[in-house]
PDB file of C-alpha atoms and ligand atoms in Angstrom:
ATOM      1  CA  MET R   1      66.532 116.282 106.827  1.00 96.00           C
ATOM      2  CA  LYS R   2      69.284 118.902 106.627  1.00 98.00           C
ATOM      3  CA  ILE R   3      72.752 118.210 105.174  1.00 98.00           C
ATOM      4  CA  PHE R   4      75.201 121.126 105.713  1.00 98.00           C
ATOM      5  CA  ILE R   5      78.274 121.331 103.468  1.00 98.00           C
ATOM      6  CA  THR R   6      80.841 123.848 104.687  1.00 98.00           C
ATOM      7  CA  ARG R   7      81.954 124.967 101.235  1.00 97.00           C
ATOM      8  CA  PRO R   8      81.306 124.402  97.492  1.00 97.00           C
ATOM      9  CA  ILE R   9      82.220 120.876  96.291  1.00 98.00           C
ATOM     10  CA  PRO R  10      82.244 119.248  92.928  1.00 98.00           C
ATOM     11  CA  GLU R  11      78.600 119.097  91.520  1.00 98.00           C
ATOM     12  CA  ALA R  12      78.985 115.165  91.399  1.00 98.00           C
ATOM     13  CA  GLY R  13      78.623 115.025  95.261  1.00 98.00           C
ATOM     14  CA  ILE R  14      75.624 117.184  95.266  1.00 98.00           C
ATOM     15  CA  GLU R  15      74.003 115.094  92.540  1.00 98.00           C
ATOM     16  CA  SER R  16      74.699 112.012  94.490  1.00 98.00           C
ATOM     17  CA  LEU R  17      73.063 113.318  97.568  1.00 98.00           C
ATOM     18  CA  LYS R  18      69.871 114.586  95.502  1.00 98.00           C
ATOM     19  CA  ASP R  19      69.523 111.413  93.685  1.00 97.00           C
ATOM     20  CA  ALA R  20      69.560 109.339  96.840  1.00 98.00           C
ATOM     21  CA  LEU R  21      67.680 111.735  99.188  1.00 97.00           C
ATOM     22  CA  ASP R  22      65.289 113.593  97.233  1.00 91.00           C
ATOM     23  CA  ASP R  23      63.576 115.229 100.172  1.00 92.00           C
ATOM     24  CA  ALA R  24      66.860 116.422 101.852  1.00 96.00           C
ATOM     25  CA  GLN R  25      67.620 120.118 102.251  1.00 98.00           C
ATOM     26  CA  ILE R  26      71.272 120.553 101.137  1.00 98.00           C
ATOM     27  CA  GLU R  27      72.974 123.814 102.432  1.00 98.00           C
ATOM     28  CA  VAL R  28      76.275 124.715 101.034  1.00 98.00           C
ATOM     29  CA  GLY R  29      78.552 127.356 102.576  1.00 97.00           C
ATOM     30  CA  ARG R  30      78.565 130.269 100.129  1.00 93.00           C
ATOM     31  CA  GLU R  31      82.313 131.061 100.165  1.00 93.00           C
ATOM     32  CA  ASP R  32      84.973 129.073  98.658  1.00 93.00           C
ATOM     33  CA  ARG R  33      87.322 129.607 101.678  1.00 92.00           C
ATOM     34  CA  VAL R  34      87.825 128.302 105.127  1.00 93.00           C
ATOM     35  CA  MET R  35      84.564 128.875 106.990  1.00 95.00           C
ATOM     36  CA  SER R  36      84.713 131.105 109.959  1.00 96.00           C
ATOM     37  CA  ARG R  37      84.067 129.503 113.330  1.00 97.00           C
ATOM     38  CA  GLU R  38      81.162 131.666 113.773  1.00 98.00           C
ATOM     39  CA  THR R  39      79.510 130.840 110.442  1.00 98.00           C
ATOM     40  CA  LEU R  40      80.339 127.211 110.907  1.00 98.00           C
ATOM     41  CA  LEU R  41      78.500 126.966 114.319  1.00 98.00           C
ATOM     42  CA  GLU R  42      75.531 128.862 112.807  1.00 98.00           C
ATOM     43  CA  GLY R  43      75.474 126.850 109.707  1.00 98.00           C
ATOM     44  CA  VAL R  44      75.368 123.492 111.278  1.00 98.00           C
ATOM     45  CA  LYS R  45      72.373 124.301 113.409  1.00 98.00           C
ATOM     46  CA  GLY R  46      69.657 121.571 112.768  1.00 98.00           C
ATOM     47  CA  ALA R  47      71.892 119.439 110.514  1.00 98.00           C
ATOM     48  CA  ASP R  48      71.354 115.680 110.362  1.00 98.00           C
ATOM     49  CA  ALA R  49      74.668 115.476 108.339  1.00 98.00           C
ATOM     50  CA  ILE R  50      77.552 117.697 108.068  1.00 98.00           C
ATOM     51  CA  MET R  51      80.239 117.466 105.164  1.00 98.00           C
ATOM     52  CA  SER R  52      83.355 118.970 106.617  1.00 98.00           C
ATOM     53  CA  MET R  53      86.617 120.001 105.026  1.00 98.00           C
ATOM     54  CA  LEU R  54      90.180 119.398 106.701  1.00 96.00           C
ATOM     55  CA  SER R  55      90.195 122.989 108.035  1.00 94.00           C
ATOM     56  CA  ASP R  56      86.851 122.670 109.919  1.00 97.00           C
ATOM     57  CA  ARG R  57      87.231 121.931 113.461  1.00 98.00           C
ATOM     58  CA  MET R  58      84.614 119.422 114.232  1.00 98.00           C
ATOM     59  CA  ASP R  59      84.724 119.124 117.940  1.00 98.00           C
ATOM     60  CA  GLY R  60      82.073 118.684 120.737  1.00 98.00           C
ATOM     61  CA  GLU R  61      81.299 122.542 120.330  1.00 98.00           C
ATOM     62  CA  ALA R  62      80.247 121.953 116.688  1.00 98.00           C
ATOM     63  CA  MET R  63      78.579 118.880 117.242  1.00 98.00           C
ATOM     64  CA  ASP R  64      76.408 120.434 120.001  1.00 98.00           C
ATOM     65  CA  ALA R  65      75.745 123.487 117.830  1.00 98.00           C
ATOM     66  CA  ALA R  66      74.360 121.163 115.198  1.00 98.00           C
ATOM     67  CA  GLY R  67      71.978 119.414 117.661  1.00 98.00           C
ATOM     68  CA  PRO R  68      71.038 115.894 118.933  1.00 98.00           C
ATOM     69  CA  GLN R  69      69.677 114.787 115.492  1.00 98.00           C
ATOM     70  CA  LEU R  70      73.185 114.891 114.002  1.00 98.00           C
ATOM     71  CA  LYS R  71      73.992 111.537 112.711  1.00 98.00           C
ATOM     72  CA  VAL R  72      77.247 111.899 110.690  1.00 98.00           C
ATOM     73  CA  VAL R  73      80.204 114.129 110.276  1.00 98.00           C
ATOM     74  CA  ALA R  74      81.555 113.183 106.695  1.00 98.00           C
ATOM     75  CA  ASN R  75      85.052 114.575 106.042  1.00 98.00           C
ATOM     76  CA  PHE R  76      85.871 115.501 102.447  1.00 98.00           C
ATOM     77  CA  ALA R  77      89.395 114.266 103.010  1.00 98.00           C
ATOM     78  CA  VAL R  78      91.283 111.162 104.044  1.00 98.00           C
ATOM     79  CA  GLY R  79      92.798 112.852 106.925  1.00 98.00           C
ATOM     80  CA  TYR R  80      90.446 113.331 109.757  1.00 98.00           C
ATOM     81  CA  ASP R  81      92.500 115.169 112.442  1.00 98.00           C
ATOM     82  CA  ASN R  82      89.996 117.957 112.332  1.00 98.00           C
ATOM     83  CA  ILE R  83      87.419 115.731 113.688  1.00 98.00           C
ATOM     84  CA  ASP R  84      87.267 114.887 117.482  1.00 98.00           C
ATOM     85  CA  VAL R  85      86.511 111.280 116.960  1.00 98.00           C
ATOM     86  CA  ALA R  86      86.130 110.505 120.596  1.00 97.00           C
ATOM     87  CA  GLU R  87      83.574 113.274 121.035  1.00 97.00           C
ATOM     88  CA  ALA R  88      81.595 111.904 117.928  1.00 98.00           C
ATOM     89  CA  ARG R  89      81.632 108.409 119.429  1.00 96.00           C
ATOM     90  CA  ARG R  90      80.430 109.579 122.757  1.00 96.00           C
ATOM     91  CA  ARG R  91      77.467 111.255 121.092  1.00 96.00           C
ATOM     92  CA  GLY R  92      76.594 108.312 118.884  1.00 96.00           C
ATOM     93  CA  ILE R  93      77.626 110.292 115.605  1.00 97.00           C
ATOM     94  CA  HIS R  94      79.428 108.538 112.875  1.00 98.00           C
ATOM     95  CA  ALA R  95      82.599 109.962 111.470  1.00 98.00           C
ATOM     96  CA  THR R  96      83.815 109.113 108.020  1.00 98.00           C
ATOM     97  CA  ASN R  97      86.426 109.993 105.568  1.00 98.00           C
ATOM     98  CA  THR R  98      87.440 109.516 101.936  1.00 98.00           C
ATOM     99  CA  PRO R  99      90.202 106.774 101.704  1.00 97.00           C
ATOM    100  CA  GLY R 100      91.342 105.206  98.614  1.00 97.00           C
ATOM    101  CA  VAL R 101      90.080 107.542  95.918  1.00 98.00           C
ATOM    102  CA  LEU R 102      92.897 110.047  96.449  1.00 98.00           C
ATOM    103  CA  THR R 103      95.903 107.755  96.953  1.00 98.00           C
ATOM    104  CA  GLU R 104      97.282 107.840  93.462  1.00 98.00           C
ATOM    105  CA  ALA R 105      96.782 111.664  93.150  1.00 98.00           C
ATOM    106  CA  THR R 106      98.613 112.358  96.421  1.00 98.00           C
ATOM    107  CA  ALA R 107     101.403 110.024  95.556  1.00 99.00           C
ATOM    108  CA  ASP R 108     101.891 111.854  92.133  1.00 99.00           C
ATOM    109  CA  LEU R 109     102.129 115.176  93.980  1.00 99.00           C
ATOM    110  CA  ALA R 110     104.707 113.681  96.372  1.00 99.00           C
ATOM    111  CA  TRP R 111     106.707 112.810  93.428  1.00 99.00           C
ATOM    112  CA  THR R 112     106.219 116.121  92.073  1.00 99.00           C
ATOM    113  CA  LEU R 113     107.699 117.567  95.171  1.00 99.00           C
ATOM    114  CA  ILE R 114     110.474 114.984  95.396  1.00 99.00           C
ATOM    115  CA  MET R 115     111.591 116.059  91.780  1.00 98.00           C
ATOM    116  CA  CYS R 116     111.314 119.697  92.201  1.00 98.00           C
ATOM    117  CA  ALA R 117     113.106 119.816  95.449  1.00 99.00           C
ATOM    118  CA  ALA R 118     115.964 117.657  94.451  1.00 99.00           C
ATOM    119  CA  ARG R 119     116.417 119.309  91.043  1.00 98.00           C
ATOM    120  CA  ARG R 120     115.786 122.820  92.394  1.00 98.00           C
ATOM    121  CA  ALA R 121     113.021 123.399  89.765  1.00 98.00           C
ATOM    122  CA  GLY R 122     111.390 126.193  91.943  1.00 98.00           C
ATOM    123  CA  GLU R 123     114.598 128.171  92.117  1.00 98.00           C
ATOM    124  CA  GLY R 124     115.087 127.732  88.368  1.00 98.00           C
ATOM    125  CA  GLU R 125     111.576 128.847  87.495  1.00 98.00           C
ATOM    126  CA  ARG R 126     111.928 131.955  89.647  1.00 98.00           C
ATOM    127  CA  LEU R 127     115.205 132.952  88.031  1.00 98.00           C
ATOM    128  CA  LEU R 128     113.846 132.518  84.622  1.00 98.00           C
ATOM    129  CA  ARG R 129     110.660 134.453  85.256  1.00 98.00           C
ATOM    130  CA  ALA R 130     112.634 137.206  86.828  1.00 98.00           C
ATOM    131  CA  GLY R 131     114.518 137.616  83.747  1.00 98.00           C
ATOM    132  CA  ALA R 132     117.711 136.789  85.435  1.00 98.00           C
ATOM    133  CA  TRP R 133     118.855 133.785  83.550  1.00 98.00           C
ATOM    134  CA  GLU R 134     121.927 134.391  81.689  1.00 97.00           C
ATOM    135  CA  GLY R 135     122.215 130.967  79.894  1.00 98.00           C
ATOM    136  CA  TRP R 136     123.287 127.457  80.690  1.00 98.00           C
ATOM    137  CA  GLY R 137     126.172 127.220  83.175  1.00 97.00           C
ATOM    138  CA  PRO R 138     128.244 124.203  84.159  1.00 98.00           C
ATOM    139  CA  GLN R 139     127.806 124.826  87.866  1.00 98.00           C
ATOM    140  CA  GLN R 140     124.276 126.438  87.655  1.00 98.00           C
ATOM    141  CA  LEU R 141     121.464 125.326  90.246  1.00 98.00           C
ATOM    142  CA  LEU R 142     123.122 121.929  90.734  1.00 98.00           C
ATOM    143  CA  GLY R 143     120.549 119.527  92.424  1.00 98.00           C
ATOM    144  CA  VAL R 144     120.988 116.050  93.933  1.00 98.00           C
ATOM    145  CA  SER R 145     120.225 112.936  91.832  1.00 98.00           C
ATOM    146  CA  VAL R 146     116.939 110.841  92.409  1.00 98.00           C
ATOM    147  CA  PHE R 147     117.428 107.864  90.131  1.00 98.00           C
ATOM    148  CA  GLY R 148     119.124 104.972  91.984  1.00 98.00           C
ATOM    149  CA  GLN R 149     118.997 106.697  95.331  1.00 98.00           C
ATOM    150  CA  ILE R 150     117.474 105.665  98.623  1.00 99.00           C
ATOM    151  CA  LEU R 151     113.906 106.690  99.236  1.00 99.00           C
ATOM    152  CA  GLY R 152     112.756 106.645 102.879  1.00 99.00           C
ATOM    153  CA  ILE R 153     109.031 106.512 103.568  1.00 99.00           C
ATOM    154  CA  PHE R 154     107.767 107.599 106.899  1.00 99.00           C
ATOM    155  CA  GLY R 155     104.270 106.161 107.087  1.00 98.00           C
ATOM    156  CA  MET R 156     103.660 103.176 104.885  1.00 98.00           C
ATOM    157  CA  GLY R 157      99.805 103.349 104.500  1.00 98.00           C
ATOM    158  CA  ARG R 158      98.070 103.501 101.102  1.00 98.00           C
ATOM    159  CA  ILE R 159      99.778 106.571 100.021  1.00 98.00           C
ATOM    160  CA  GLY R 160     103.166 105.698 101.161  1.00 98.00           C
ATOM    161  CA  GLN R 161     102.841 102.442  99.330  1.00 98.00           C
ATOM    162  CA  ALA R 162     101.822 104.306  96.200  1.00 98.00           C
ATOM    163  CA  VAL R 163     104.912 106.500  96.389  1.00 99.00           C
ATOM    164  CA  ALA R 164     107.062 103.382  96.861  1.00 98.00           C
ATOM    165  CA  ARG R 165     105.560 101.733  93.661  1.00 98.00           C
ATOM    166  CA  ARG R 166     106.616 104.750  91.642  1.00 98.00           C
ATOM    167  CA  ALA R 167     110.206 104.352  93.009  1.00 98.00           C
ATOM    168  CA  ARG R 168     110.726 101.147  90.882  1.00 98.00           C
ATOM    169  CA  GLY R 169     110.825 103.311  87.787  1.00 98.00           C
ATOM    170  CA  PHE R 170     113.677 105.307  89.363  1.00 98.00           C
ATOM    171  CA  ASN R 171     115.582 102.169  90.251  1.00 98.00           C
ATOM    172  CA  MET R 172     115.490 103.353  94.050  1.00 98.00           C
ATOM    173  CA  THR R 173     116.125 101.202  97.202  1.00 98.00           C
ATOM    174  CA  VAL R 174     112.981 101.847  99.266  1.00 98.00           C
ATOM    175  CA  LEU R 175     113.216 101.988 103.245  1.00 99.00           C
ATOM    176  CA  TYR R 176     110.190 102.544 105.418  1.00 99.00           C
ATOM    177  CA  HIS R 177     109.110 103.139 108.940  1.00 98.00           C
ATOM    178  CA  ASP R 178     105.500 102.817 110.231  1.00 98.00           C
ATOM    179  CA  ALA R 179     104.101 102.096 113.732  1.00 97.00           C
ATOM    180  CA  ASN R 180     102.799  98.939 111.926  1.00 97.00           C
ATOM    181  CA  ARG R 181     105.159  96.716 109.778  1.00 98.00           C
ATOM    182  CA  LEU R 182     103.793  95.467 106.520  1.00 98.00           C
ATOM    183  CA  ASP R 183     103.168  91.819 105.975  1.00 98.00           C
ATOM    184  CA  SER R 184     106.206  90.115 104.161  1.00 98.00           C
ATOM    185  CA  GLU R 185     104.247  89.555 100.958  1.00 98.00           C
ATOM    186  CA  THR R 186     103.544  93.272 100.639  1.00 98.00           C
ATOM    187  CA  GLU R 187     107.021  94.227 101.588  1.00 98.00           C
ATOM    188  CA  THR R 188     108.311  91.855  98.765  1.00 98.00           C
ATOM    189  CA  GLN R 189     105.947  93.303  96.395  1.00 98.00           C
ATOM    190  CA  LEU R 190     107.190  96.888  97.122  1.00 98.00           C
ATOM    191  CA  SER R 191     110.811  95.904  97.479  1.00 98.00           C
ATOM    192  CA  ALA R 192     110.548  97.723 100.641  1.00 98.00           C
ATOM    193  CA  THR R 193     112.587  97.210 103.732  1.00 98.00           C
ATOM    194  CA  PHE R 194     111.324  98.080 107.361  1.00 98.00           C
ATOM    195  CA  VAL R 195     113.823 100.109 109.408  1.00 98.00           C
ATOM    196  CA  ASP R 196     113.718 102.105 112.632  1.00 98.00           C
ATOM    197  CA  LYS R 197     113.236 105.889 112.398  1.00 98.00           C
ATOM    198  CA  ASP R 198     117.016 106.702 112.876  1.00 98.00           C
ATOM    199  CA  THR R 199     118.080 104.294 110.281  1.00 98.00           C
ATOM    200  CA  LEU R 200     115.487 105.814 107.809  1.00 98.00           C
ATOM    201  CA  LEU R 201     116.797 109.290 108.522  1.00 99.00           C
ATOM    202  CA  ALA R 202     120.588 108.346 108.443  1.00 98.00           C
ATOM    203  CA  GLN R 203     120.236 106.262 105.251  1.00 99.00           C
ATOM    204  CA  SER R 204     117.712 108.002 103.048  1.00 99.00           C
ATOM    205  CA  ASP R 205     118.495 110.471 100.278  1.00 99.00           C
ATOM    206  CA  ILE R 206     114.906 111.522 100.147  1.00 98.00           C
ATOM    207  CA  VAL R 207     112.560 111.348 103.160  1.00 99.00           C
ATOM    208  CA  SER R 208     108.754 111.451 102.244  1.00 99.00           C
ATOM    209  CA  ILE R 209     106.157 111.712 104.996  1.00 99.00           C
ATOM    210  CA  HIS R 210     102.975 110.018 104.690  1.00 98.00           C
ATOM    211  CA  CYS R 211     101.653 109.253 108.230  1.00 98.00           C
ATOM    212  CA  PRO R 212      98.515 110.675 109.724  1.00 98.00           C
ATOM    213  CA  LEU R 213      98.712 113.496 112.280  1.00 98.00           C
ATOM    214  CA  THR R 214      98.207 112.004 115.743  1.00 97.00           C
ATOM    215  CA  GLU R 215      99.600 112.949 119.124  1.00 97.00           C
ATOM    216  CA  GLN R 216     102.373 110.527 118.383  1.00 97.00           C
ATOM    217  CA  THR R 217     103.496 112.113 114.913  1.00 98.00           C
ATOM    218  CA  ARG R 218     102.917 115.799 115.843  1.00 98.00           C
ATOM    219  CA  HIS R 219     106.489 117.291 115.555  1.00 98.00           C
ATOM    220  CA  ALA R 220     108.042 113.884 114.602  1.00 98.00           C
ATOM    221  CA  PHE R 221     110.425 115.882 112.610  1.00 99.00           C
ATOM    222  CA  THR R 222     112.347 118.525 114.435  1.00 98.00           C
ATOM    223  CA  LEU R 223     115.955 119.673 114.197  1.00 98.00           C
ATOM    224  CA  ALA R 224     117.100 116.612 116.079  1.00 98.00           C
ATOM    225  CA  GLU R 225     115.701 114.645 113.022  1.00 99.00           C
ATOM    226  CA  PHE R 226     117.164 116.908 110.402  1.00 99.00           C
ATOM    227  CA  ARG R 227     120.647 116.442 112.066  1.00 98.00           C
ATOM    228  CA  ARG R 228     120.396 112.773 111.678  1.00 98.00           C
ATOM    229  CA  MET R 229     119.641 113.012 108.056  1.00 99.00           C
ATOM    230  CA  LYS R 230     122.277 113.386 105.198  1.00 98.00           C
ATOM    231  CA  PRO R 231     123.319 116.971 104.407  1.00 98.00           C
ATOM    232  CA  THR R 232     122.279 116.130 100.751  1.00 98.00           C
ATOM    233  CA  ALA R 233     118.980 114.795 101.719  1.00 99.00           C
ATOM    234  CA  VAL R 234     115.444 116.177 100.716  1.00 99.00           C
ATOM    235  CA  LEU R 235     112.443 116.131 102.975  1.00 99.00           C
ATOM    236  CA  VAL R 236     108.861 116.012 101.418  1.00 99.00           C
ATOM    237  CA  ASN R 237     105.715 116.368 103.325  1.00 99.00           C
ATOM    238  CA  THR R 238     102.348 115.839 101.757  1.00 98.00           C
ATOM    239  CA  SER R 239     100.562 114.663 105.027  1.00 98.00           C
ATOM    240  CA  ARG R 240      99.934 117.381 107.724  1.00 98.00           C
ATOM    241  CA  GLY R 241     101.951 120.234 108.400  1.00 98.00           C
ATOM    242  CA  PRO R 242     102.289 119.759 112.187  1.00 98.00           C
ATOM    243  CA  VAL R 243     104.116 116.553 111.772  1.00 98.00           C
ATOM    244  CA  VAL R 244     107.075 118.875 110.862  1.00 98.00           C
ATOM    245  CA  LYS R 245     108.162 121.542 113.295  1.00 98.00           C
ATOM    246  CA  GLU R 246     108.400 124.411 110.777  1.00 98.00           C
ATOM    247  CA  GLU R 247     110.548 126.706 112.800  1.00 98.00           C
ATOM    248  CA  ASP R 248     113.090 123.819 112.849  1.00 98.00           C
ATOM    249  CA  LEU R 249     112.732 123.010 109.166  1.00 98.00           C
ATOM    250  CA  ILE R 250     113.541 126.554 108.414  1.00 98.00           C
ATOM    251  CA  LEU R 251     116.699 126.704 110.583  1.00 98.00           C
ATOM    252  CA  ALA R 252     117.814 123.267 108.978  1.00 98.00           C
ATOM    253  CA  LEU R 253     117.480 124.747 105.458  1.00 98.00           C
ATOM    254  CA  LYS R 254     119.089 128.055 106.445  1.00 98.00           C
ATOM    255  CA  GLU R 255     122.086 126.242 107.815  1.00 98.00           C
ATOM    256  CA  GLY R 256     122.299 123.627 105.246  1.00 98.00           C
ATOM    257  CA  VAL R 257     121.746 120.745 107.659  1.00 98.00           C
ATOM    258  CA  ILE R 258     119.561 119.231 104.799  1.00 98.00           C
ATOM    259  CA  PHE R 259     119.556 120.053 101.125  1.00 98.00           C
ATOM    260  CA  GLY R 260     116.118 120.898 100.433  1.00 98.00           C
ATOM    261  CA  ALA R 261     112.402 120.402 101.151  1.00 99.00           C
ATOM    262  CA  GLY R 262     109.196 120.063  99.328  1.00 99.00           C
ATOM    263  CA  LEU R 263     106.067 120.947 101.209  1.00 99.00           C
ATOM    264  CA  ASP R 264     102.337 120.733 100.445  1.00 98.00           C
ATOM    265  CA  VAL R 265     101.089 121.183 103.989  1.00 98.00           C
ATOM    266  CA  TYR R 266     101.860 123.705 106.798  1.00 98.00           C
ATOM    267  CA  GLU R 267     101.527 123.944 110.571  1.00 98.00           C
ATOM    268  CA  ARG R 268      98.904 126.816 110.622  1.00 96.00           C
ATOM    269  CA  GLU R 269      97.223 126.558 107.219  1.00 96.00           C
ATOM    270  CA  PRO R 270      96.584 128.667 105.275  1.00 93.00           C
ATOM    271  CA  GLU R 271      99.113 130.679 107.097  1.00 95.00           C
ATOM    272  CA  VAL R 272     102.668 129.916 105.878  1.00 97.00           C
ATOM    273  CA  HIS R 273     105.607 130.890 108.036  1.00 97.00           C
ATOM    274  CA  LYS R 274     107.308 134.107 106.641  1.00 98.00           C
ATOM    275  CA  ALA R 275     110.705 132.747 106.976  1.00 98.00           C
ATOM    276  CA  LEU R 276     109.742 129.654 104.897  1.00 98.00           C
ATOM    277  CA  LEU R 277     108.671 131.855 102.058  1.00 98.00           C
ATOM    278  CA  ARG R 278     112.215 133.203 101.880  1.00 97.00           C
ATOM    279  CA  GLU R 279     113.885 129.851 101.878  1.00 98.00           C
ATOM    280  CA  GLU R 280     114.949 129.308  98.131  1.00 98.00           C
ATOM    281  CA  ARG R 281     115.512 125.629  98.764  1.00 98.00           C
ATOM    282  CA  ALA R 282     111.936 125.021  99.840  1.00 98.00           C
ATOM    283  CA  VAL R 283     109.441 124.112  97.196  1.00 98.00           C
ATOM    284  CA  LEU R 284     106.062 125.252  98.352  1.00 98.00           C
ATOM    285  CA  LEU R 285     102.660 124.120  97.200  1.00 98.00           C
ATOM    286  CA  PRO R 286      99.258 125.180  98.696  1.00 98.00           C
ATOM    287  CA  HIS R 287      97.937 121.783  99.765  1.00 98.00           C
ATOM    288  CA  LEU R 288      97.340 120.236  96.371  1.00 98.00           C
ATOM    289  CA  GLY R 289      97.748 116.551  97.126  1.00 98.00           C
ATOM    290  CA  SER R 290      94.229 115.343  96.017  1.00 98.00           C
ATOM    291  CA  ALA R 291      93.676 118.243  93.628  1.00 98.00           C
ATOM    292  CA  THR R 292      92.836 116.625  90.223  1.00 98.00           C
ATOM    293  CA  MET R 293      89.384 116.934  88.725  1.00 98.00           C
ATOM    294  CA  GLU R 294      88.869 113.137  88.803  1.00 98.00           C
ATOM    295  CA  THR R 295      90.075 112.792  92.365  1.00 98.00           C
ATOM    296  CA  ARG R 296      87.866 115.583  93.785  1.00 98.00           C
ATOM    297  CA  ASN R 297      84.624 114.370  91.888  1.00 98.00           C
ATOM    298  CA  ALA R 298      85.497 110.930  93.592  1.00 98.00           C
ATOM    299  CA  MET R 299      86.149 112.590  96.860  1.00 98.00           C
ATOM    300  CA  ALA R 300      82.682 114.363  96.589  1.00 98.00           C
ATOM    301  CA  ARG R 301      80.838 111.113  95.699  1.00 98.00           C
ATOM    302  CA  THR R 302      82.490 109.197  98.405  1.00 98.00           C
ATOM    303  CA  ALA R 303      81.710 111.751 101.169  1.00 98.00           C
ATOM    304  CA  ALA R 304      78.172 111.959  99.874  1.00 98.00           C
ATOM    305  CA  ALA R 305      77.778 108.071  99.847  1.00 98.00           C
ATOM    306  CA  ASN R 306      78.969 108.120 103.419  1.00 98.00           C
ATOM    307  CA  ILE R 307      76.196 110.592 104.273  1.00 98.00           C
ATOM    308  CA  VAL R 308      73.444 108.721 102.428  1.00 98.00           C
ATOM    309  CA  ALA R 309      74.204 105.500 104.281  1.00 98.00           C
ATOM    310  CA  ALA R 310      74.217 107.169 107.650  1.00 97.00           C
ATOM    311  CA  LEU R 311      70.914 108.971 106.923  1.00 98.00           C
ATOM    312  CA  ARG R 312      69.285 105.785 105.868  1.00 97.00           C
ATOM    313  CA  GLY R 313      70.356 104.186 109.045  1.00 96.00           C
ATOM    314  CA  GLU R 314      72.999 102.105 107.409  1.00 96.00           C
ATOM    315  CA  ARG R 315      76.705 101.912 108.436  1.00 96.00           C
ATOM    316  CA  PRO R 316      78.754 104.047 106.078  1.00 97.00           C
ATOM    317  CA  ARG R 317      81.576 102.481 104.137  1.00 97.00           C
ATOM    318  CA  ASP R 318      84.311 104.771 105.271  1.00 98.00           C
ATOM    319  CA  CYS R 319      83.968 104.896 108.932  1.00 96.00           C
ATOM    320  CA  VAL R 320      86.815 106.222 110.958  1.00 96.00           C
ATOM    321  CA  SER R 321      84.521 105.787 113.947  1.00 93.00           C
ATOM    322  CA  CYS R 322      81.007 104.278 113.517  1.00 87.00           C
ATOM    323  CA  CYS R 323      78.385 103.729 116.000  1.00 80.00           C
ATOM    324  CA  ALA R 324      76.543 100.637 114.824  1.00 65.00           C
TER     325      ALA R 324
HETATM  326  C1  LIG B 401      93.301 114.645 102.542  1.00 79.83           C
HETATM  327  O1  LIG B 401      92.345 114.097 102.036  1.00 79.83           O
HETATM  328  O2  LIG B 401      93.482 114.618 103.738  1.00 79.83           O
HETATM  329  C2  LIG B 401      93.938 115.589 101.796  1.00 79.83           C
HETATM  330  O3  LIG B 401      95.049 116.338 102.679  1.00 79.83           O
HETATM  331  C3  LIG B 401      93.099 116.431 101.112  1.00 79.83           C
HETATM  332  O4  LIG B 401      93.875 117.004  99.894  1.00 79.83           O
END
């Protein structure tokens, strides 16, 4: 059996595979960077299982390149917009992800961005490192408050809820919008109020995006949405880049339509819009949401467990689409 992993992952995942499937041939992409399409199509040939990353397009072409023996595409990520799930289903291939294990790490990172964007931490650090700081000033780098403000969560799944829980320590009012409303018990536990999207935009001081990327959420945030937000508001995105129309965000920041933004994800990763790089009020991180050692080990073990189950003819635990 061949297991193809598109780039190096924590050893914990490889060990799990070896322990469970001692006769498997495990091939790992040699370079620690996004695999080129050509290398991917070549590498998957003959694979019974593929462990893919969020930037690997796992469509019908890739599945065909693997061959009819392919049983599972196991994403090393909770988001799975890179997998053509309908094509996988049509071919009888399981598609899996790594939910749960990265919830808290991603919520922590959303809060990192909330704090940094609201308090202009990126600008301050750049100023200081450039040797341009001339000492404390009463009007220097004034940000907006976070404590006691209104947090608006767009997409109230596991990660959105983890972000909401942290808001308690900041004495915040939590509003949320999602295609599916939470049950009332969970709303009470989180002290979160369901509102429509327009209300969320108009009332929130911080809007944090936690929805998956789908045809419904692509460009859910354009200039029209930014114009509905407060001029003092901060936008944070740790979900997927294309949920925000980057060109429009740049314009909104340039014209002061909103106060600032914290981004961990981009429309065309790893490319980042040149104009965004020039926006002082944007805090920009290189897709670090789940990047802690503990979380990446757990993701590796989770993706491996999904592969092991599929190759043993069992139903993987984390199916986004399973065939039996
Ligand atoms: C995911 O799991 O979808 C994250 O974006 C990876 O950090």
